[in-house]
PDB file of C-alpha atoms and ligand atoms in Angstrom:
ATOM      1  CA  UNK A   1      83.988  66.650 102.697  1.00 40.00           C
ATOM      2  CA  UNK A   2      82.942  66.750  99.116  1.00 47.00           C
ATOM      3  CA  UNK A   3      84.811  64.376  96.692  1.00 49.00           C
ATOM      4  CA  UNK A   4      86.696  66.704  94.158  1.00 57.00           C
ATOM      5  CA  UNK A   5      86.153  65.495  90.778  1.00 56.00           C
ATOM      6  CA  UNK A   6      89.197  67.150  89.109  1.00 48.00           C
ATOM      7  CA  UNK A   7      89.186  64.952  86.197  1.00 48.00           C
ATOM      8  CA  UNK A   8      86.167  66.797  85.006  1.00 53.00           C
ATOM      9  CA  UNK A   9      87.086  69.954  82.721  1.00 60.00           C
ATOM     10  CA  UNK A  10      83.817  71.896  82.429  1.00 67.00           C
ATOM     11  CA  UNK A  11      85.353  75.181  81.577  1.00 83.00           C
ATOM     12  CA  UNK A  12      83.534  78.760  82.535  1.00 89.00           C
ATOM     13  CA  UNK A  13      80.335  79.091  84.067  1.00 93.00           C
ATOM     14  CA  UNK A  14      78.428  82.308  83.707  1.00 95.00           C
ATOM     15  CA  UNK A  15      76.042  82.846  85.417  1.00 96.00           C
ATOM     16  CA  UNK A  16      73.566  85.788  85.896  1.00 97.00           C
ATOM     17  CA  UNK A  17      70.972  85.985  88.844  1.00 97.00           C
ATOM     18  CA  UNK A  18      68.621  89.324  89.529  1.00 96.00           C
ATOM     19  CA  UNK A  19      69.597  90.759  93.047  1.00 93.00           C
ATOM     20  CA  UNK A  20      67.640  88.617  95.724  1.00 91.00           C
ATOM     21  CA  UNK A  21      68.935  85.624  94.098  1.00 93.00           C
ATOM     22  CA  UNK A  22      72.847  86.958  95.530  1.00 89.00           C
ATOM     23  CA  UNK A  23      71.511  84.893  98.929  1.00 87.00           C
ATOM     24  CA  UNK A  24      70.686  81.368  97.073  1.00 88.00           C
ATOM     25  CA  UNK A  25      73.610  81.007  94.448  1.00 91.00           C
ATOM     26  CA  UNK A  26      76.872  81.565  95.892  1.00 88.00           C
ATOM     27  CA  UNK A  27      76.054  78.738  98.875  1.00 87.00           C
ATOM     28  CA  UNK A  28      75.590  76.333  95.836  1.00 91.00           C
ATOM     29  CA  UNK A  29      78.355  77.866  94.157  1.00 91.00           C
ATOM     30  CA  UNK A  30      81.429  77.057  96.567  1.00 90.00           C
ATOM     31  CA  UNK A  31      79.962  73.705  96.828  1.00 90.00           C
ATOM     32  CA  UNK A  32      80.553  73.335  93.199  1.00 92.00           C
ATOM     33  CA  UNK A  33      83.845  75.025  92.872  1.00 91.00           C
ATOM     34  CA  UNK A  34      85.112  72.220  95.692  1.00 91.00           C
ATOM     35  CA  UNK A  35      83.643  69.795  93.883  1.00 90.00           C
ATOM     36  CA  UNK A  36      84.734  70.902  90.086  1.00 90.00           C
ATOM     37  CA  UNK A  37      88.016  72.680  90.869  1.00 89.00           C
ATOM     38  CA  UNK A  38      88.830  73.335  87.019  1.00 88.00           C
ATOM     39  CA  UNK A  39      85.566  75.520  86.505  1.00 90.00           C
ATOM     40  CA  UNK A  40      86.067  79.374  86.421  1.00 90.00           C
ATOM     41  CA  UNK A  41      82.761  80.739  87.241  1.00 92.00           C
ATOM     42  CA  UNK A  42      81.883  84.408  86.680  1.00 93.00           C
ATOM     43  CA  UNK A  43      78.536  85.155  88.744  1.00 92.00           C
ATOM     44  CA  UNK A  44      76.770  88.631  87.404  1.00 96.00           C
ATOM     45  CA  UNK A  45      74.564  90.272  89.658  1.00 96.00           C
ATOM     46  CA  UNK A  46      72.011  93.009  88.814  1.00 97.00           C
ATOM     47  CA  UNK A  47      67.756  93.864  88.914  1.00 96.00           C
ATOM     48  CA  UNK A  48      65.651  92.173  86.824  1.00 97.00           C
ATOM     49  CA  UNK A  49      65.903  94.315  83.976  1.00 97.00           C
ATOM     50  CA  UNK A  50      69.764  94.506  83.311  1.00 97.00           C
ATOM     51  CA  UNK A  51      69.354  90.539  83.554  1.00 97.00           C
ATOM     52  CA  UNK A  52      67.145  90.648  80.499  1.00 97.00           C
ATOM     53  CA  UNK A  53      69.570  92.626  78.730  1.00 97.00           C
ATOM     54  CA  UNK A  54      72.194  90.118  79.179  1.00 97.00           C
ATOM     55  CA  UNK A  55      70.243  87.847  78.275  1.00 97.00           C
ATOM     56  CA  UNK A  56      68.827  89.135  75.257  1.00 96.00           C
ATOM     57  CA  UNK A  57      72.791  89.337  74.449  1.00 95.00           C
ATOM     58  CA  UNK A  58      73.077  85.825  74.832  1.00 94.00           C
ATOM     59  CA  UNK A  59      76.032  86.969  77.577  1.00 96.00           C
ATOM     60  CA  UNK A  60      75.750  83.753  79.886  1.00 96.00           C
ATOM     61  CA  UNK A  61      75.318  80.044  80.152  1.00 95.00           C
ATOM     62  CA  UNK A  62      72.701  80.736  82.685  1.00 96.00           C
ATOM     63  CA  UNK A  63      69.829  82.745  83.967  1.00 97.00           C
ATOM     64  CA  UNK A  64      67.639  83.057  87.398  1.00 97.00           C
ATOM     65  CA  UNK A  65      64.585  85.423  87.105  1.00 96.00           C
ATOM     66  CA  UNK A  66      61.780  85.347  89.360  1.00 93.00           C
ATOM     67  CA  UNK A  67      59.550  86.814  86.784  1.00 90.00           C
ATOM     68  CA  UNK A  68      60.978  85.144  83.474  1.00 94.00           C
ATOM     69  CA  UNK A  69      60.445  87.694  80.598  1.00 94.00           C
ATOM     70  CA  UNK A  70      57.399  85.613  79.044  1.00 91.00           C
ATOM     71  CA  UNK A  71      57.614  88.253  76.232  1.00 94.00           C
ATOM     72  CA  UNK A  72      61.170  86.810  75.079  1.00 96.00           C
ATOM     73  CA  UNK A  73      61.601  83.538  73.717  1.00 96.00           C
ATOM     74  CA  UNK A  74      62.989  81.507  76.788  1.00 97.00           C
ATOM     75  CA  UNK A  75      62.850  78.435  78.405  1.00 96.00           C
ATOM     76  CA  UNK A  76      61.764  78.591  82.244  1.00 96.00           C
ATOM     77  CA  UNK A  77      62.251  75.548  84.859  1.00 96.00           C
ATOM     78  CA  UNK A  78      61.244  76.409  88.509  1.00 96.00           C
ATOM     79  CA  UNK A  79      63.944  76.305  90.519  1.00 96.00           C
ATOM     80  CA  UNK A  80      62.293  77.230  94.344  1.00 94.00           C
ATOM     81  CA  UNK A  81      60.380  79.616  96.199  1.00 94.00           C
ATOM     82  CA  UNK A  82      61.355  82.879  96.825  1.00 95.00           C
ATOM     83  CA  UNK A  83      58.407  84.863  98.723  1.00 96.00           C
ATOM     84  CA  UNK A  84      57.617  88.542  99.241  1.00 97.00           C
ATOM     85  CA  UNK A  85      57.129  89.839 102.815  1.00 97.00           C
ATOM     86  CA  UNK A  86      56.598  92.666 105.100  1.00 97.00           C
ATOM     87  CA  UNK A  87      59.488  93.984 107.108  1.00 96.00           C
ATOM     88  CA  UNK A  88      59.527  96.723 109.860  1.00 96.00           C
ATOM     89  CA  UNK A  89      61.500  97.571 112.556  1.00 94.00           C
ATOM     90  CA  UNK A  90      61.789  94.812 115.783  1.00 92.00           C
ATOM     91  CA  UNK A  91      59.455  97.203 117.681  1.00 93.00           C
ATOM     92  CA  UNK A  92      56.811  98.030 115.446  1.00 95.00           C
ATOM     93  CA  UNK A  93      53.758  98.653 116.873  1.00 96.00           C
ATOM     94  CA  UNK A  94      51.856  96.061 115.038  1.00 97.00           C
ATOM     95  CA  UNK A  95      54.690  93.661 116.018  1.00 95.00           C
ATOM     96  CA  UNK A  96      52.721  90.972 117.889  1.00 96.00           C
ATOM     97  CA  UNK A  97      49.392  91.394 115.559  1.00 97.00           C
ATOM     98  CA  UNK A  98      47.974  88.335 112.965  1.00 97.00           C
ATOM     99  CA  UNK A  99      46.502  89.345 109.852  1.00 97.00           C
ATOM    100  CA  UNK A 100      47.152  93.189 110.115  1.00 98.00           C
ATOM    101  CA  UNK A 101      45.306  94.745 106.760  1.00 96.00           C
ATOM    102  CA  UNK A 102      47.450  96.670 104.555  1.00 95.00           C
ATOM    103  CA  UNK A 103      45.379  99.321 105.245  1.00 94.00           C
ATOM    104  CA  UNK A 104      46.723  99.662 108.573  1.00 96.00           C
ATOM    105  CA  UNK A 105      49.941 100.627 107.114  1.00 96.00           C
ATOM    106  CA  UNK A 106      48.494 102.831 105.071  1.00 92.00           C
ATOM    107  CA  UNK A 107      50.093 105.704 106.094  1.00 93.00           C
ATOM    108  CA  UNK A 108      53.860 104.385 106.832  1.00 96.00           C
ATOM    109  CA  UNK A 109      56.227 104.710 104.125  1.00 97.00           C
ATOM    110  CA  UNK A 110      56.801 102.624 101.837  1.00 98.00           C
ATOM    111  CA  UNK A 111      60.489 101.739 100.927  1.00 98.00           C
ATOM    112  CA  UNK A 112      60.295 100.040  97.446  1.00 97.00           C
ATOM    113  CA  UNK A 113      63.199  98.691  94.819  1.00 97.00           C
ATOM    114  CA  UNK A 114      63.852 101.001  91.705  1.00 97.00           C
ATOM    115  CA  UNK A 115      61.948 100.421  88.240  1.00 96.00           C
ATOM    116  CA  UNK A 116      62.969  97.333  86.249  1.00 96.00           C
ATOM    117  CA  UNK A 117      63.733  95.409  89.588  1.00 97.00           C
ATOM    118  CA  UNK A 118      61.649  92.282  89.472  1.00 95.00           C
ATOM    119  CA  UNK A 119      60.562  92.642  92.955  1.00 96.00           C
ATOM    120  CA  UNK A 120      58.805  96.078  92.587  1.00 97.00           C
ATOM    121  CA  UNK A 121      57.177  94.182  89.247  1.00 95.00           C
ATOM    122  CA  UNK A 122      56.071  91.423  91.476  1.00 96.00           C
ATOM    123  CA  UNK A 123      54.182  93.969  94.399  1.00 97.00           C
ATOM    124  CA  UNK A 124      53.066  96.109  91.845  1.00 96.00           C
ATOM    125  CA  UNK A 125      51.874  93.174  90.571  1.00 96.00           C
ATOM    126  CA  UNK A 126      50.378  92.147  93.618  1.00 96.00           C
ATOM    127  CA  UNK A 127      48.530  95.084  94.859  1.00 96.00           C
ATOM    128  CA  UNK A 128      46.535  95.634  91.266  1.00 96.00           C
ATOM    129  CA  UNK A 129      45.348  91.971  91.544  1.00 95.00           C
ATOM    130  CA  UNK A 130      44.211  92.463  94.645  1.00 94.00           C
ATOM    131  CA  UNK A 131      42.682  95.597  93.869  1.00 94.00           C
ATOM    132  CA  UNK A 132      44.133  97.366  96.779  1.00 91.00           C
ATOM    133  CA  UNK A 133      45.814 100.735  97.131  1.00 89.00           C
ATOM    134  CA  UNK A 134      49.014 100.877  97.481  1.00 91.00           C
ATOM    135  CA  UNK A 135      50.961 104.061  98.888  1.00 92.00           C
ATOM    136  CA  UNK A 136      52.924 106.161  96.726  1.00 93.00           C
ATOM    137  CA  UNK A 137      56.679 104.546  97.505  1.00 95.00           C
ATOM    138  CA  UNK A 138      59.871 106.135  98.410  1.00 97.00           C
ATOM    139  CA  UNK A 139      62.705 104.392  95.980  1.00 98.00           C
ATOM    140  CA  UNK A 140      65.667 102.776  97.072  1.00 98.00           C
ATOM    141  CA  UNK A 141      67.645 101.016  94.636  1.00 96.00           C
ATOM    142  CA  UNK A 142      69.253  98.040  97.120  1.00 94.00           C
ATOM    143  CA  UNK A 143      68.115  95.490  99.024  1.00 93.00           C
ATOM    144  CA  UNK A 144      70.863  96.034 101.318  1.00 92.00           C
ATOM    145  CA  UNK A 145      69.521  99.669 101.554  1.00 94.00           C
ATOM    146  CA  UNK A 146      66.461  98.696 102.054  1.00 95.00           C
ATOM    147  CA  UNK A 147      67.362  96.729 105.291  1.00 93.00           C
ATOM    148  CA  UNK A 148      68.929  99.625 106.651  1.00 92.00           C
ATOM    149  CA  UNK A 149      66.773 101.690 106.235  1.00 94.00           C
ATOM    150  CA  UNK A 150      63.709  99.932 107.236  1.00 95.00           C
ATOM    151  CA  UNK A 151      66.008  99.383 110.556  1.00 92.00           C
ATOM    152  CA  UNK A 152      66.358 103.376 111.150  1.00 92.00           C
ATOM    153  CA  UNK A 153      63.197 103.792 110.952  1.00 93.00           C
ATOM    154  CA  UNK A 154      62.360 105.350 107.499  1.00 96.00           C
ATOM    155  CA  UNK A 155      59.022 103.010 106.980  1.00 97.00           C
ATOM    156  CA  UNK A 156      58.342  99.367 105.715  1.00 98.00           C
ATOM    157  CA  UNK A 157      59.664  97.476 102.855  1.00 98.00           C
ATOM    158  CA  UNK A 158      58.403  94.222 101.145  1.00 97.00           C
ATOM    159  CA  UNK A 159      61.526  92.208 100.270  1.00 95.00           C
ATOM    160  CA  UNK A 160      62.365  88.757  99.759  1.00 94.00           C
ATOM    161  CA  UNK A 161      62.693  86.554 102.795  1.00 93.00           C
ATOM    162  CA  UNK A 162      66.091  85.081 101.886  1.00 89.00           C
ATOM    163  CA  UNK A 163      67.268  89.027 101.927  1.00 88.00           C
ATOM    164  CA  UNK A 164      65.681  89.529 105.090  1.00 86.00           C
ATOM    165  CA  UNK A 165      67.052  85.829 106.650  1.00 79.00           C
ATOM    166  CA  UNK A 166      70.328  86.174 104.909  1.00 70.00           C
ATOM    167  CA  UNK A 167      73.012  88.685 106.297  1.00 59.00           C
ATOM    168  CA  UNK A 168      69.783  90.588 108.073  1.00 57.00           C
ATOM    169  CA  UNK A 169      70.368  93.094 110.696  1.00 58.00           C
ATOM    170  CA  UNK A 170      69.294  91.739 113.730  1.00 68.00           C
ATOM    171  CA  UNK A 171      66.578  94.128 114.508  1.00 86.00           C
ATOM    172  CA  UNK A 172      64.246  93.650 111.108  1.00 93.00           C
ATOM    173  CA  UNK A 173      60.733  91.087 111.634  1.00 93.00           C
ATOM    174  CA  UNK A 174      58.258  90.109 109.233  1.00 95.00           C
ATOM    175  CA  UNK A 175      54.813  91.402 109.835  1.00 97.00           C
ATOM    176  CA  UNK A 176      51.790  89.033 109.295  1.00 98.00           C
ATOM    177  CA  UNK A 177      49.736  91.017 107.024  1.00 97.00           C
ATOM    178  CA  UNK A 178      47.007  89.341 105.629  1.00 96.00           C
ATOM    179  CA  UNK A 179      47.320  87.578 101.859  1.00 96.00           C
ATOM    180  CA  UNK A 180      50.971  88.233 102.463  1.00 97.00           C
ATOM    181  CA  UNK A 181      54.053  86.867 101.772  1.00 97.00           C
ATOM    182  CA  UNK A 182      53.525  87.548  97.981  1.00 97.00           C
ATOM    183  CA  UNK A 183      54.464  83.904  96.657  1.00 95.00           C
ATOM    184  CA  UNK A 184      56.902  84.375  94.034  1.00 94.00           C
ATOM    185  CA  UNK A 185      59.450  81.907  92.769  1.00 95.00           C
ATOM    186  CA  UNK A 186      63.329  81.724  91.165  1.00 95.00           C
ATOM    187  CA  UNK A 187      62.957  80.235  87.748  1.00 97.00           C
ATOM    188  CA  UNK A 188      66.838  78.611  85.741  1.00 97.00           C
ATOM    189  CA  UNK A 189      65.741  80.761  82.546  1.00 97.00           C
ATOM    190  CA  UNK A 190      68.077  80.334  78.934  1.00 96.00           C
ATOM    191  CA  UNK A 191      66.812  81.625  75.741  1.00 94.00           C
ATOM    192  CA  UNK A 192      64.862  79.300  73.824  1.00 94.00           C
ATOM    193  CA  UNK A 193      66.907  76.218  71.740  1.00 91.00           C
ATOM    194  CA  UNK A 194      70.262  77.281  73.441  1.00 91.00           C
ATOM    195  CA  UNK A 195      72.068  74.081  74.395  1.00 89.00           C
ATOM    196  CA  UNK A 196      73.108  74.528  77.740  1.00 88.00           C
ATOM    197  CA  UNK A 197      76.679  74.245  78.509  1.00 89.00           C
ATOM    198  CA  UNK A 198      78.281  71.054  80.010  1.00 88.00           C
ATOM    199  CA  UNK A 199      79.251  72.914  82.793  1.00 91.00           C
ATOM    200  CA  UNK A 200      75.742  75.059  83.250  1.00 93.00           C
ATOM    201  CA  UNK A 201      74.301  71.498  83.262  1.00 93.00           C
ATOM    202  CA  UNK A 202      76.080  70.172  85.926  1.00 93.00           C
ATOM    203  CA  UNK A 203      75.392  73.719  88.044  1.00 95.00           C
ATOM    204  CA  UNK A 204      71.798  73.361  87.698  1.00 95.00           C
ATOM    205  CA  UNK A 205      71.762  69.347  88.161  1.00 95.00           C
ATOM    206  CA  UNK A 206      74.035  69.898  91.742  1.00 94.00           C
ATOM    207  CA  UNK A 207      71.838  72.733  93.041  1.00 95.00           C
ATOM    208  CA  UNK A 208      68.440  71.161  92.463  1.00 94.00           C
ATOM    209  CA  UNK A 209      69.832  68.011  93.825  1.00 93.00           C
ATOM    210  CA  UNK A 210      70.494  70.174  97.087  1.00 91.00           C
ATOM    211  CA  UNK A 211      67.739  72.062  97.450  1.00 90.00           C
ATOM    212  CA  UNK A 212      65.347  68.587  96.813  1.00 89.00           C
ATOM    213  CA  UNK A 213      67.635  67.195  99.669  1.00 87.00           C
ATOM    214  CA  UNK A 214      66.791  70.395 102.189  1.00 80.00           C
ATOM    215  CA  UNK A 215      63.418  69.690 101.261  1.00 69.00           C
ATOM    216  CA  UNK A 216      63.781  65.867 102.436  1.00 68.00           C
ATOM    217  CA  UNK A 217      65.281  66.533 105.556  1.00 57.00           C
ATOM    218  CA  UNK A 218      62.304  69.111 106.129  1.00 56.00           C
ATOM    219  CA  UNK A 219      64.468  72.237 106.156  1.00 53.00           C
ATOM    220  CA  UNK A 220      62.766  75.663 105.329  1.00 50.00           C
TER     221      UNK A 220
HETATM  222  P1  PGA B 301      65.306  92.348  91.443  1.00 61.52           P
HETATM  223  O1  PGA B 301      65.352  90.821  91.677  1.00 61.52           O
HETATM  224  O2  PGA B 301      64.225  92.911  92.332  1.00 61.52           O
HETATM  225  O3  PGA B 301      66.662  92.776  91.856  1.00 61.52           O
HETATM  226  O4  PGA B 301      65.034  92.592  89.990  1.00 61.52           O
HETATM  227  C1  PGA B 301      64.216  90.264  91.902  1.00 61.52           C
HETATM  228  C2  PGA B 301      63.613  89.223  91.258  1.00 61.52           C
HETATM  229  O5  PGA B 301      63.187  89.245  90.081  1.00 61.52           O
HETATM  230  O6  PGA B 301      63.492  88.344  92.138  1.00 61.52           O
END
């Protein structure tokens, strides 16, 4: 069991993460509350671009982004990886494949997150780098939608892997597609020169101490 340090009075702890960053934080954050019993944490969800709002407000003692808004003036620290794959449905027919080409998928839909979510940013991204066409995509503003869907059948999504590993439906796989996943990482992000709360500081300091600890014992 953790050792409660009750002694400590840290205060609130807001925090604000963009929507595939839900599957990381809260495991860190009950940690934390057993640990720090007097903190009152208030955890914001939402896609990348109502996180930028808050933080252009100044709203929170903390940010994650997986593509910090380098046009804003903020301070970035990687936090850990967070890549982009291709789901489908447990039969697929490409199921057992290696390096299918996206064009092979060509014509399947496409199930994609709404404008101003940092993941469609991050594929859109992607697919003009690589110079490769990309289908016209049918919107769905959820991950959790997205899961669903992709399970009834409606097409093929790229999501994050912790949304597919976390809280998946059973019957979602990752398909090896060639120059997939997408690598992306989760970056802590606070506006420039804003000293950091005492209890934001202690956050960060006990979840990067975990996640360097899975990465000792070798865990994904
Ligand atoms: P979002 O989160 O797609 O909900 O904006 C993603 C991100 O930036 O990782």
């Amino acid at each position: 069991r953790l050792a409660k340090r009750a002694g400590l009075s840290l205060g609130h702890l807001r925090i604000s993460v963009v929507t595939t960053a839900k599957y990381l934080i809260p495991h860190w954050l009950g940690e934390f509350c057993e640990q720090y019993p007097n903190i009152e944490p208030e955890f914001q969800i939402g896609n990348r671009a109502e996180i930028i709002q808050r933080l252009k407000q100044n709203l929170d003692d903390l940010y994650v982004f997986s593509n910090p808004p380098r046009e804003l003036e903020i301070e970035a620290e990687f936090l850990t990886h967070n890549p982009l794959v291709v789901i489908a449905k447990q039969d697929h027919v490409l199921k057992d494949k290696h390096n299918i080409k996206w064009h092979e998928l060509y014509y399947e839909r496409l199930l994609m997150r709404e404008n101003g979510s940092g993941t469609r940013f991050a594929i859109e991204a992607f697919f003009k780098n690589k110079n490769v066409k990309m289908q016209n995509p049918i919107t769905i503003a959820s991950n959790e939608a997205i899961k669903e869907s992709v399970m009834a059948g409606l097409g093929i999504a790229i999501v994050s892997r912790h949304a597919l590993n976390h809280m998946a439906p059973g019957n979602l796989i990752e398909l090896a597609v060639e120059d997939f996943p997408i690598p992306n990482s989760w970056y802590w992000v606070l506006p420039k020169g804003k000293n950091s709360s005492s209890a934001a500081k202690a956050f960060q300091a006990h979840v990067n101490q975990g996640l360097s600890e899975q990465v000792n014992l070798g865990a994904p």
